[in-house]
Short mmCIF file of C-alpha atoms in Angstrom, two decimals:
data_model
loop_
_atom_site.label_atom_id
_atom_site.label_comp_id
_atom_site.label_asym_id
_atom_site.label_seq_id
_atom_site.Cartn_x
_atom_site.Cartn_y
_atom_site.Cartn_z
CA UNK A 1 -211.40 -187.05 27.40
CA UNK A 2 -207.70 -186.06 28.23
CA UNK A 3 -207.89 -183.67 31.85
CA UNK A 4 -206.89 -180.13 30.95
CA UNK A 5 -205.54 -177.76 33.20
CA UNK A 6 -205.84 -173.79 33.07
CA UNK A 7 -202.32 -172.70 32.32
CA UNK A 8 -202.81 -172.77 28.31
CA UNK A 9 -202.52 -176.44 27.75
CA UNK A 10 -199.24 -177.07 29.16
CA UNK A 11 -198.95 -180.54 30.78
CA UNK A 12 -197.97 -179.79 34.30
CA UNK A 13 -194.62 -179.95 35.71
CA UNK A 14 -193.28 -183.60 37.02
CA UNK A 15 -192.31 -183.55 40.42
CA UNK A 16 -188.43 -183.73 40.38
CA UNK A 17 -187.82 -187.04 43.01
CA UNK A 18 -184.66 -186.46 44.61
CA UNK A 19 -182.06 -189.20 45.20
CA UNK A 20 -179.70 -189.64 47.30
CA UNK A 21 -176.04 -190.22 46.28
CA UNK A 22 -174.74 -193.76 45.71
CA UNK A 23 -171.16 -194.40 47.34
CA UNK A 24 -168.99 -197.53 47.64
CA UNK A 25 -169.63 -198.58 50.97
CA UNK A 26 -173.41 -199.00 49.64
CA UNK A 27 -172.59 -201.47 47.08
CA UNK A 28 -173.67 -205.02 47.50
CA UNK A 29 -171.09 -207.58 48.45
CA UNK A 30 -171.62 -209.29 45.34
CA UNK A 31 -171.28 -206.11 42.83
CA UNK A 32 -168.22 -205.54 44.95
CA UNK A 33 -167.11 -208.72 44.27
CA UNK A 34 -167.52 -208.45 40.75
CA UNK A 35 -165.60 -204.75 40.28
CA UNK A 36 -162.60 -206.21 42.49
CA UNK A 37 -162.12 -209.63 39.95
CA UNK A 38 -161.20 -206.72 37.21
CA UNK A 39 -158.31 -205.98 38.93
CA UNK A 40 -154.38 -206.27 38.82
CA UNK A 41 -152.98 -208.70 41.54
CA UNK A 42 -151.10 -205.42 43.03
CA UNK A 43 -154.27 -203.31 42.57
CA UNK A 44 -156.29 -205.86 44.20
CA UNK A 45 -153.74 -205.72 47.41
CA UNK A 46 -153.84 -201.66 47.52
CA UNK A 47 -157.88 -202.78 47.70
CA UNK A 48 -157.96 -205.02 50.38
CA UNK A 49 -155.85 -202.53 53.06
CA UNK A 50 -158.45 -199.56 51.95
CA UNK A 51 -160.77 -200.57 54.77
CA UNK A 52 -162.04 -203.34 56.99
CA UNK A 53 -164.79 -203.97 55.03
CA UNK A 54 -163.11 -204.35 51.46
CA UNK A 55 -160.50 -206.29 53.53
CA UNK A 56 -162.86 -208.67 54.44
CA UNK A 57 -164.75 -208.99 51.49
CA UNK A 58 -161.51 -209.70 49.44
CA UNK A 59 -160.55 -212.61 52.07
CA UNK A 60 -163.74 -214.30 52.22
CA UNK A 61 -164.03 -214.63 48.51
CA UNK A 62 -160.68 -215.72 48.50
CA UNK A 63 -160.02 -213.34 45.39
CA UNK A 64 -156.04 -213.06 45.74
CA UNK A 65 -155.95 -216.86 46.57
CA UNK A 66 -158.27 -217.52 43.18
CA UNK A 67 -155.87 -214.48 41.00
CA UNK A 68 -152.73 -215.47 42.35
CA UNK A 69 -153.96 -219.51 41.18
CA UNK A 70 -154.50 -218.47 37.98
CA UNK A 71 -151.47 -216.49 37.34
CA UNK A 72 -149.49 -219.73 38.62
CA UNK A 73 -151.45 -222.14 37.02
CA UNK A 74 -149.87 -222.75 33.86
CA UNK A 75 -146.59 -222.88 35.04
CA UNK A 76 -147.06 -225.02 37.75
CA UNK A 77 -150.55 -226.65 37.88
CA UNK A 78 -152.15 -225.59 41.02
CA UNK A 79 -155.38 -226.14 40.92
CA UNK A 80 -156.16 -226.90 44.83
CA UNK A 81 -156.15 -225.03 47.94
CA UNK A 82 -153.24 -225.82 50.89
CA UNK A 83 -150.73 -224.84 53.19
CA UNK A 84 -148.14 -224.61 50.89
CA UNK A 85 -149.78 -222.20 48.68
CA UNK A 86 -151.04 -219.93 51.23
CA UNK A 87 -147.36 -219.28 52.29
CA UNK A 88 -146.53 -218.97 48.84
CA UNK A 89 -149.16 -216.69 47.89
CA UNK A 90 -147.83 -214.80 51.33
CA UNK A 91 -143.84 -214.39 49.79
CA UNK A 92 -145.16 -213.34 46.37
CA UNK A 93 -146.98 -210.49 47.71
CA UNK A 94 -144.30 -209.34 50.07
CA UNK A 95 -141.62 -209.35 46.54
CA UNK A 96 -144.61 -207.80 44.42
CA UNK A 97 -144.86 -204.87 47.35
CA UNK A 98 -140.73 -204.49 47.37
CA UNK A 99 -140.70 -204.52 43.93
CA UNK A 100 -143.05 -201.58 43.47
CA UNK A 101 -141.29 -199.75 46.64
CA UNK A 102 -138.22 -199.66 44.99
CA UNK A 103 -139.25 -198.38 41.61
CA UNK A 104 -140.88 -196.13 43.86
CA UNK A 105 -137.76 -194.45 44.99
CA UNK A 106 -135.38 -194.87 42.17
CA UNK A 107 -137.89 -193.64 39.70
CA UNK A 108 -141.03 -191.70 38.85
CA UNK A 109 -142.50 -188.02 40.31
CA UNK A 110 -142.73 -187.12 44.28
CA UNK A 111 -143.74 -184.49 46.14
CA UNK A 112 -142.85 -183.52 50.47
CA UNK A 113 -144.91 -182.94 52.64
CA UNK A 114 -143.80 -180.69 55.73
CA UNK A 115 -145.57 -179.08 58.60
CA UNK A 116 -144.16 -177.54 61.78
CA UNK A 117 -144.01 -180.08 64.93
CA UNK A 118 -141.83 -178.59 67.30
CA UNK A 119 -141.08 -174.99 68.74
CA UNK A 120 -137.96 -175.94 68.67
CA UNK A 121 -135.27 -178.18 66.58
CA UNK A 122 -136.27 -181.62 66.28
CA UNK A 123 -133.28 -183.79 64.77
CA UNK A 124 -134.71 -187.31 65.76
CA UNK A 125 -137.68 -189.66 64.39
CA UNK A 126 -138.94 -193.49 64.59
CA UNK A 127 -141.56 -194.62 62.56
CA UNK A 128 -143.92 -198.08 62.87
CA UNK A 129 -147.22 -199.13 61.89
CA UNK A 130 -148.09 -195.80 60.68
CA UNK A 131 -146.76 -193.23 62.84
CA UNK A 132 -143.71 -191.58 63.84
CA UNK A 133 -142.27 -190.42 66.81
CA UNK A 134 -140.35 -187.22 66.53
CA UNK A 135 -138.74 -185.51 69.34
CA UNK A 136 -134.59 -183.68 70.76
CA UNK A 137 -134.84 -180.31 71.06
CA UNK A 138 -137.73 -178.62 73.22
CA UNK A 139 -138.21 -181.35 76.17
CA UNK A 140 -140.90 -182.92 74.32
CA UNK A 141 -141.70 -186.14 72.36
CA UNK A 142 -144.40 -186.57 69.83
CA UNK A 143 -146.71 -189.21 68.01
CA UNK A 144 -148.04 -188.38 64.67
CA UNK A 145 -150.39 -190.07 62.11
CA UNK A 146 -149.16 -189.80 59.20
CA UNK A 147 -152.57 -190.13 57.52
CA UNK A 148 -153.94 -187.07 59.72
CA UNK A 149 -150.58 -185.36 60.74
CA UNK A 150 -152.28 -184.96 63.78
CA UNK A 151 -150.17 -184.91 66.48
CA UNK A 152 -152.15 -188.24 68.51
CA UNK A 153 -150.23 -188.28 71.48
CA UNK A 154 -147.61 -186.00 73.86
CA UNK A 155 -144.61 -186.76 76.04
CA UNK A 156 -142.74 -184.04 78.24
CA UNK A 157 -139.28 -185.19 79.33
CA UNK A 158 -138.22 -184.06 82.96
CA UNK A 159 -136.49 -181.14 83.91
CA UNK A 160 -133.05 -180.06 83.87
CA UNK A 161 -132.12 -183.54 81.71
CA UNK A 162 -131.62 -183.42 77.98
CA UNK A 163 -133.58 -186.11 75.45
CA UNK A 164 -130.59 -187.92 74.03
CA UNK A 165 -132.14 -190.93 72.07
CA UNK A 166 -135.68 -192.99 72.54
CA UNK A 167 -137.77 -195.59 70.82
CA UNK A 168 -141.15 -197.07 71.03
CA UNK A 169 -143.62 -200.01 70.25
CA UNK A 170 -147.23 -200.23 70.67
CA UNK A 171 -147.34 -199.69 74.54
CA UNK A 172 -144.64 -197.78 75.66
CA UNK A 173 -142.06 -194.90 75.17
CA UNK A 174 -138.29 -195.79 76.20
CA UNK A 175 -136.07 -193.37 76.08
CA UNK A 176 -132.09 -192.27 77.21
CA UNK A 177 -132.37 -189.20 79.02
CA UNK A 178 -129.12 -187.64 80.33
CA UNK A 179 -127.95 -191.00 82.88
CA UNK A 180 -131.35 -192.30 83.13
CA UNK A 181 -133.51 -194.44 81.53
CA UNK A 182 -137.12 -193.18 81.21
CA UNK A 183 -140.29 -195.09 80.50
CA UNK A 184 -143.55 -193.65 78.81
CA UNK A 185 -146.71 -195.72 78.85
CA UNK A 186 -148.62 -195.28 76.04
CA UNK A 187 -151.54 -194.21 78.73
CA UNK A 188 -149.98 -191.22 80.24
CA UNK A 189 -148.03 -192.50 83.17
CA UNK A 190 -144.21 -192.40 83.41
CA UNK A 191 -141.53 -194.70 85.16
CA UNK A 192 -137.70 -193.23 85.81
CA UNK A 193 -134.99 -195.66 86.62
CA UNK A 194 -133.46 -195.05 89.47
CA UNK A 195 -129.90 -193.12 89.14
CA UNK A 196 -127.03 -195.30 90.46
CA UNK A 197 -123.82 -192.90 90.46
CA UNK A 198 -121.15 -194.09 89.12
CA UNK A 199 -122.33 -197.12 86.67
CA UNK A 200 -124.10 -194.86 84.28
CA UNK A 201 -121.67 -192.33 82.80
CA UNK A 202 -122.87 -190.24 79.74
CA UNK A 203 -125.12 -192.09 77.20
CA UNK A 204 -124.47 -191.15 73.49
CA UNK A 205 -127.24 -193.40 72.18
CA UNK A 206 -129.99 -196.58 72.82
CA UNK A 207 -131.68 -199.23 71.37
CA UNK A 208 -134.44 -201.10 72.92
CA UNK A 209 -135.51 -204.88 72.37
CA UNK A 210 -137.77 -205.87 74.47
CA UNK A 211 -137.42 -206.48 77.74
CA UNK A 212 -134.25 -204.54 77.66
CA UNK A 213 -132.75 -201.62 76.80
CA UNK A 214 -128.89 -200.76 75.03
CA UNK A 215 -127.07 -197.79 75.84
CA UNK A 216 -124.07 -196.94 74.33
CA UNK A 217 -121.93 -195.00 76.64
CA UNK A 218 -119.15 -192.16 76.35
CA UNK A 219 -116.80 -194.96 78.02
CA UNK A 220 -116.82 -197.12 74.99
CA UNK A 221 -119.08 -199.77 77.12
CA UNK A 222 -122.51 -200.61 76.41
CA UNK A 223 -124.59 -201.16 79.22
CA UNK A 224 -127.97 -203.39 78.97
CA UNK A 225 -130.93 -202.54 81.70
CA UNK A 226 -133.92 -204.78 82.37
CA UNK A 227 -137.04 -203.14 81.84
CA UNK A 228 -139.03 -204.47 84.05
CA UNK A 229 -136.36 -204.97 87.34
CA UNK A 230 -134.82 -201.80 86.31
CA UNK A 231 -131.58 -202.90 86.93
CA UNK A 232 -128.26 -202.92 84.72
CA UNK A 233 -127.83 -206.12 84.23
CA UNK A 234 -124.69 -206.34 82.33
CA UNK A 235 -121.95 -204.19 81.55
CA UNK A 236 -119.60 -204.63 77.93
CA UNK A 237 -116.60 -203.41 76.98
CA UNK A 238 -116.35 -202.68 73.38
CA UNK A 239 -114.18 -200.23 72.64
CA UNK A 240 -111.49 -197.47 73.75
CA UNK A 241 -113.57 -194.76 72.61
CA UNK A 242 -117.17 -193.25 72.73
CA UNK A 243 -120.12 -195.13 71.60
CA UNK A 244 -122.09 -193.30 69.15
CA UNK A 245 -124.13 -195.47 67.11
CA UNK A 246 -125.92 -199.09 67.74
CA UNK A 247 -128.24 -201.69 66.16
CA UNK A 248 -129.70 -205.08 67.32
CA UNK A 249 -130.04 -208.31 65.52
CA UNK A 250 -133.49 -210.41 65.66
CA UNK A 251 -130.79 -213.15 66.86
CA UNK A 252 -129.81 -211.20 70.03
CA UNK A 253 -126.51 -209.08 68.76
CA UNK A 254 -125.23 -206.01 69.99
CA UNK A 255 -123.70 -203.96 66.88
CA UNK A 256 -121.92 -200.76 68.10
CA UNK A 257 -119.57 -198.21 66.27
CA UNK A 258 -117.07 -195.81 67.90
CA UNK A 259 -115.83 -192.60 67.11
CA UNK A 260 -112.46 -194.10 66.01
CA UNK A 261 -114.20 -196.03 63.24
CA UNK A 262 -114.95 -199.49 64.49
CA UNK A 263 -117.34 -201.94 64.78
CA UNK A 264 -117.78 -204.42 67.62
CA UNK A 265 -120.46 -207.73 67.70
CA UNK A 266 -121.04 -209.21 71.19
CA UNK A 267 -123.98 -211.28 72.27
CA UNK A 268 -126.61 -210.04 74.21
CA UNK A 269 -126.56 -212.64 76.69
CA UNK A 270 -122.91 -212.56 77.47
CA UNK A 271 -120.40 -209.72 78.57
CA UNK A 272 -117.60 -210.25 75.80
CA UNK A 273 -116.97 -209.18 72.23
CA UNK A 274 -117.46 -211.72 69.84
CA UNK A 275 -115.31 -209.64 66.85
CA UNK A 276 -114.62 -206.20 65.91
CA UNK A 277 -114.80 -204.95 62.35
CA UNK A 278 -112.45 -202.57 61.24
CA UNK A 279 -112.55 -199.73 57.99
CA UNK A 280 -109.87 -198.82 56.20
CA UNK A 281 -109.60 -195.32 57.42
CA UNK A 282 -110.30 -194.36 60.80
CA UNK A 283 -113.50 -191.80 59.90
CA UNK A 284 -116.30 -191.89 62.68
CA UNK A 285 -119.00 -194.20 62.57
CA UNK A 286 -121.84 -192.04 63.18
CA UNK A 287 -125.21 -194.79 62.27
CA UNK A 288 -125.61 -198.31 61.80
CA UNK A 289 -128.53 -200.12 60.16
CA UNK A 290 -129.01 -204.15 60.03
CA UNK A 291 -130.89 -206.36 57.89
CA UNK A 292 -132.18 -209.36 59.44
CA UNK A 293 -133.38 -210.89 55.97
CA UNK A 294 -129.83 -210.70 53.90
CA UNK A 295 -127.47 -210.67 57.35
CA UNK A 296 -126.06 -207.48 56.05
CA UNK A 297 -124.83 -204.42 58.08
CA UNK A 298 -124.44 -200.99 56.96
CA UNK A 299 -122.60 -198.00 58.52
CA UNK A 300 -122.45 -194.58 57.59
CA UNK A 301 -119.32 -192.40 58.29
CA UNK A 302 -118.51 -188.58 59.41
CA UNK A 303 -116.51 -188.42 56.09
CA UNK A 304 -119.35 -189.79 53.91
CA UNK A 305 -118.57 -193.03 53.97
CA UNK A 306 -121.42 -195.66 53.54
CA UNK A 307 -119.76 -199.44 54.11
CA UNK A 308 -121.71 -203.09 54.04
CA UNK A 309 -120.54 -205.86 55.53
CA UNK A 310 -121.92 -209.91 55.93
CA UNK A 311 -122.70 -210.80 59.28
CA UNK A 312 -122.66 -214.34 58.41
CA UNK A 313 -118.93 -214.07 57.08
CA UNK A 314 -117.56 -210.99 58.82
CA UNK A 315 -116.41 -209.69 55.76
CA UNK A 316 -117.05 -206.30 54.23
CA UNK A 317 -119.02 -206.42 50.87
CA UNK A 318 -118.97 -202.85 49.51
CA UNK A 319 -117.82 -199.06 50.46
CA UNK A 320 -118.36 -196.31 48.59
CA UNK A 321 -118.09 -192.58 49.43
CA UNK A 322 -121.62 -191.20 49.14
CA UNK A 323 -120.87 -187.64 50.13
CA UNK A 324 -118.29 -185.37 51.08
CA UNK A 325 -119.35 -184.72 54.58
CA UNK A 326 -121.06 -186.56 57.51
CA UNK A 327 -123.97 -189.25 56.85
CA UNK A 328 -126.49 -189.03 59.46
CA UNK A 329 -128.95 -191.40 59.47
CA UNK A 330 -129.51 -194.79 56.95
CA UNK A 331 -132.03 -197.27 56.67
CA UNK A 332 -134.12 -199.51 54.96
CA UNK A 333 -137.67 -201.00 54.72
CA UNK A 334 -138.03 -204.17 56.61
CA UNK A 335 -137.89 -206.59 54.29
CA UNK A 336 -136.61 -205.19 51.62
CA UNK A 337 -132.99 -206.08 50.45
CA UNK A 338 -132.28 -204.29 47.25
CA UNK A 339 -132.48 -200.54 48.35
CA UNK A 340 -131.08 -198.42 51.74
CA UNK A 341 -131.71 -194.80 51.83
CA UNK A 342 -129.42 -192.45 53.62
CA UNK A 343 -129.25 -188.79 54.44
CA UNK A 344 -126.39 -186.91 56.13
CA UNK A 345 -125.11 -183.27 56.51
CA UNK A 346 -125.78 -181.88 53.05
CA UNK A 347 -129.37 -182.86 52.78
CA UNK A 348 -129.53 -184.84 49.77
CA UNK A 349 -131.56 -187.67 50.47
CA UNK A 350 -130.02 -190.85 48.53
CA UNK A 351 -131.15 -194.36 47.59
CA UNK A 352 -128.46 -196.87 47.43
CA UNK A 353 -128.44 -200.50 45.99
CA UNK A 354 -128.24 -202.82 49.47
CA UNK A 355 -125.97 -205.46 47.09
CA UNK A 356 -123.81 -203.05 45.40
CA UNK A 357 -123.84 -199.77 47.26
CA UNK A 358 -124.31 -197.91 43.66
CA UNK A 359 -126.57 -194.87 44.00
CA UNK A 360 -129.71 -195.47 42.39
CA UNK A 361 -131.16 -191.85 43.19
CA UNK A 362 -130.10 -188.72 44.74
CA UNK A 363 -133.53 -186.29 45.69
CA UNK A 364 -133.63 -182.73 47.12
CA UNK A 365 -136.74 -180.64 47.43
CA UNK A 366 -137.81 -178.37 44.73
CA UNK A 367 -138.37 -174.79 45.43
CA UNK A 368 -141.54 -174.76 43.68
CA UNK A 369 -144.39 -174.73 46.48
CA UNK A 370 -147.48 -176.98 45.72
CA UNK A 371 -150.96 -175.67 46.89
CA UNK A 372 -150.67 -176.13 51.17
CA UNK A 373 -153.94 -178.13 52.61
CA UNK A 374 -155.04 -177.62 56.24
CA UNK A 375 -154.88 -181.01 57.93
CA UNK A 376 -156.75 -181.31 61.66
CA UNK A 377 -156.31 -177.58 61.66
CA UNK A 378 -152.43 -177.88 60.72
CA UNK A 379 -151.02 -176.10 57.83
CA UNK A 380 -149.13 -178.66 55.62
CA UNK A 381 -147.10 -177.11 53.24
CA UNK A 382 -146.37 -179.47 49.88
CA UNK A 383 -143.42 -178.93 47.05
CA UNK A 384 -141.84 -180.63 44.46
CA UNK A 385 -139.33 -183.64 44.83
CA UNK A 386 -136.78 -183.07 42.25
CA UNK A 387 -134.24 -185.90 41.33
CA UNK A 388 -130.54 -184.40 40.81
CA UNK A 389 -128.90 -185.32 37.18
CA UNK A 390 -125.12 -185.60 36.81
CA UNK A 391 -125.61 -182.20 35.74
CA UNK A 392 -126.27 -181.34 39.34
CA UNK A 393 -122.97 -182.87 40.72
CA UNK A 394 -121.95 -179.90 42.16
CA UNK A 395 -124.47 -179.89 45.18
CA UNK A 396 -123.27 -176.97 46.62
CA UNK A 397 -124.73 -175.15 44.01
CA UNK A 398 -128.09 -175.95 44.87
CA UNK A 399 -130.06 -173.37 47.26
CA UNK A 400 -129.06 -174.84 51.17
CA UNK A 401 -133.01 -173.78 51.64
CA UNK A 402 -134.01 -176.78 49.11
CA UNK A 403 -131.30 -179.33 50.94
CA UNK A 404 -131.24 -178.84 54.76
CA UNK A 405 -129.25 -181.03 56.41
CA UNK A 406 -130.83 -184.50 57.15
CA UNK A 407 -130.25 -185.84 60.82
CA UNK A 408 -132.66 -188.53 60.77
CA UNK A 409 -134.78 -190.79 59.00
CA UNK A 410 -137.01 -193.39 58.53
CA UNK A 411 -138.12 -195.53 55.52
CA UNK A 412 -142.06 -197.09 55.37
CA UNK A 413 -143.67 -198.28 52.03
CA UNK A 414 -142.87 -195.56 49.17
CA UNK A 415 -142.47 -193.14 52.12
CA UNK A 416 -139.75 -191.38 53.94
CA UNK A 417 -139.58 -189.45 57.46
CA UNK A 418 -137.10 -186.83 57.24
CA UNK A 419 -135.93 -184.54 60.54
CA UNK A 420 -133.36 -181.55 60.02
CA UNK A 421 -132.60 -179.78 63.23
CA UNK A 422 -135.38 -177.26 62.73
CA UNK A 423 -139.03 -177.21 63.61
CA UNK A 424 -140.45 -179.21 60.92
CA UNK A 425 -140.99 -182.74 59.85
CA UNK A 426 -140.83 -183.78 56.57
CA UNK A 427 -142.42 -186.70 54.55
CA UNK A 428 -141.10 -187.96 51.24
CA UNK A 429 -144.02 -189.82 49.13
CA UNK A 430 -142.71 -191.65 46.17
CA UNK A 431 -145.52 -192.57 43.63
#
C-alpha cells in the first residue's frame, strides 16, 4: 500500500534544494576551452587580457597560434609551429588592434566620462599602462586608474614653486618645477636637485628618457640633467627664442619648437644642432609629437596649424589648418600610424589621418547627460559624444559648455584623456 498522509491526500511538498550560482571562473578548463574556439580572432584577443586566468588558459592551448594557422593556412601553407610564425602571429595582432582603434575613433557611438580631480584647474595629463597622471594647478599631482577612477596615488609639489611640466614611468615621478628638477618615487619619498644659480633660467617644458631629463628653457637652450648624478650635463643652443614644446626619439633626438615657429634636431649625446626645420609662416609652435614607427613628426601651431614632417628626409609631408585658434596638445597611439588626435583652444577634439593630415573626425560632448555611476565613492558623470557634420562648421555656434578648451591629452586603445583648465578630467571611450 501507497503511505498516506493526513492533509487530504495531497502528496507532500518536495524540499526545494537550493543551488548555488554557476559563474565563469567555475568552468572547467576544458569547457573553457571549448566556448573560446567559437570565437573571432579579435574576440579571442579581448578574451585573453580579461584576466590572468583566461590569459593563461588561451596561451597554453595555444588557441590564437592554432586560429591564426588556420586563417593563414590556405594562403600560405603553415601547418607547423616556429619562430617565424610566432613573430608573425605577434605583427598581425598589433595591425588587427590598430585597425579596430581607428575605426574606433573615426566612426561609430561614444560616450565621456568626467569626474572632478582637482580643487583647482588641472591643464596637464600623461597616460601609460593604464593610468594617467594629471596635475598644474593646485600644487598637487595625481595617479588614477582608469578602470576604478580611483585616485591610487598622491604627490604634493613644494612650496612657493609652480608645477610647470612632469612625466612618469613605473617607479618614479620627474617633474620641472620652477628652476628645479624634482623626483617622486613611486614609494613616497622625494629627491630635489640642487639649485645652481645662474645655469637654470626659467623652464617652459621637459621630457624625460631615462636616465635623463630635457628641459626646454626661456633662453632658447635646452638643458639635459642626469638623473642619478643630478648634474646638468650638457647645455644646447637651439634657438633665439623661448622653448615651448619638445619630444624625444627612441634613437636619442632632441626635437624642440620655439615661439618663432621653428624646429631644431640635435643629438642627445652631443651639444650642437644637427638641422632646424622651418614653416612657412612664423605661428608658434606650441606641441610636438613623434612617431618612432613611420619617422614622422608632427607640430601643432598657436594659429591652428597642424604640420608633418619625415625625419628620415627632413622634409615636410603635409600642413593643414585644423582650427582657427591655438592647438594644444596632439598625439597618437604607439604604434599606430594612420591616425593623430589633437585638441587645442576651442575644444573640439579631432582625429587626423597621420599620412595625409585630412580630418577623419571632429567630436564635442553632447549636452545630453547619461545616468552618473558612483565609482570608489566618486561621482562620475557620463554624456553623449556627438560627432560634428559639415552642418556644424560653424563651431562657435555650439554651446562653449559642450567644447571647453582642450589643453592636454593623451591617446590609449579606443580611449582618450582629455584636461581643460578646470577641475575635471575627462575620458573619451570610442566603441
Amino acid at each position: 500500500m501507497r503511505p498516506t498522509n493526513s492533509g487530504g491526500g495531497r502528496s507532500p511538498k518536495r524540499k526545494k534544494i537550493e543551488r548555488a550560482p554557476t559563474d565563469i571562473q567555475s568552468l572547467e578548463h576544458d569547457i573553457l576551452c571549448i566556448i573560446f574556439s567559437f570565437l573571432s580572432l579579435f574576440d579571442l584577443v579581448r578574451c585573453s587580457v580579461v584576466c590572468k586566468s583566461w590569459n593563461a588558459i588561451i596561451n597554453r592551448s595555444k588557441l590564437l597560434q592554432l586560429l591564426y594557422y588556420k586563417l593563414q593556412r590556405n594562403s600560405e601553407g603553415l601547418s607547423s609551429v616556429s619562430t617565424s610564425l610566432e613573430q608573425s602571429l605577434r605583427i598581425y595582432l598589433e595591425q588587427l588592434a590598430m585597425k579596430h582603434h581607428r575605426l574606433s575613433l573615426i566612426d561609430g557611438p561614444f560616450q565621456i566620462e568626467q569626474w572632478k580631480g582637482h580643487s583647482a584647474g588641472v591643464d596637464q595629463c600623461r597616460m601609460k599602462m593604464g593610468l594617467v597622471l594629471t596635475g598644474v594647478g593646485d600644487k598637487v599631482m595625481r595617479l588614477w586608474s582608469l578602470e576604478s577612477y580611483k585616485c591610487i596615488e598622491e604627490y604634493s609639489v613644494p612650496d612657493k614653486v609652480s608645477l610647470v611640466d612632469f612625466d612618469f614611468d613605473e617607479s618614479k615621478i620627474v617633474g620641472l618645477v620652477g628652476t628645479r628638477i624634482c623626483i617622486w618615487r613611486r614609494n613616497g619619498s622625494r629627491s630635489i636637485f640642487p639649485s645652481h644659480e645662474g645655469t637654470f633660467p626659467k623652464g617652459l617644458c621637459m621630457r624625460y628618457f631615462d636616465p635623463e631629463a630635457i628641459v626646454g628653457c626661456e633662453d632658447g637652450a635646452v638643458r639635459v640633467f642626469d638623473m642619478y648624478s643630478r648634474t646638468c650635463s650638457r647645455i644646447i643652443r637651439m634657438h633665439a627664442a623661448p622653448v615651448t614644446s619638445l619630444c624625444l626619439s627612441d634613437d636619442q633626438l632632441i626635437i624642440s619648437g620655439s615661439s618663432l615657429g621653428s624646429i631644431t634636431i640635435s643629438g642627445l649625446l652631443s651639444d650642437q644642432r644637427v638641422t632646424t626645420l622651418r614653416r612657412t609662416d612664423c605661428t608658434g609652435i606650441r606641441t610636438l609629437c613623434f612617431n618612432a614607427v613611420s619617422h614622422k613628426l608632427f607640430a601643432g601651431t598657436t594659429a591652428g596649424f597642424v604640420s608633418c614632417w619625415d625625419i628620415r628626409t627632413m622634409r615636410r609631408v603635409w600642413e593643414r589648418q585644423v582650427s582657427s585658434n591655438v592647438v594644444y596638445s596632439l598625439q597618437h597611439q604607439r604604434n599606430d600610424t594612420s591616425t593623430l588626435v589633437v585638441g587645442g583652444i576651442d575644444g573640439v577634439l579631432r582625429v587626423l589621418d597621420q599620412n595625409t593630415g585630412d580630418v577623419l573626425s571632429s567630436c564635442t560632448m553632447d549636452a545630453q547627460i547619461l545616468p552618473s555611476c558612483s565609482e570608489s565613492a566618486r561621482v562620475v558623470e557620463r554624456r553623449k559624444g556627438r560627432r560634428l557634420s559639415e552642418e556644424d562648421i560653424h563651431i562657435d555656434k555650439i554651446p562653449r559648455s559642450t567644447r571647453p578648451p582642450i589643453t592636454c591629452l593623451a591617446v590609449g586603445m579606443k580611449k582618450v584623456v582629455t584636461t581643460h583648465n578646470s577641475k575635471y578630467i575627462r575620458l573619451w571611450k570610442f566603441n
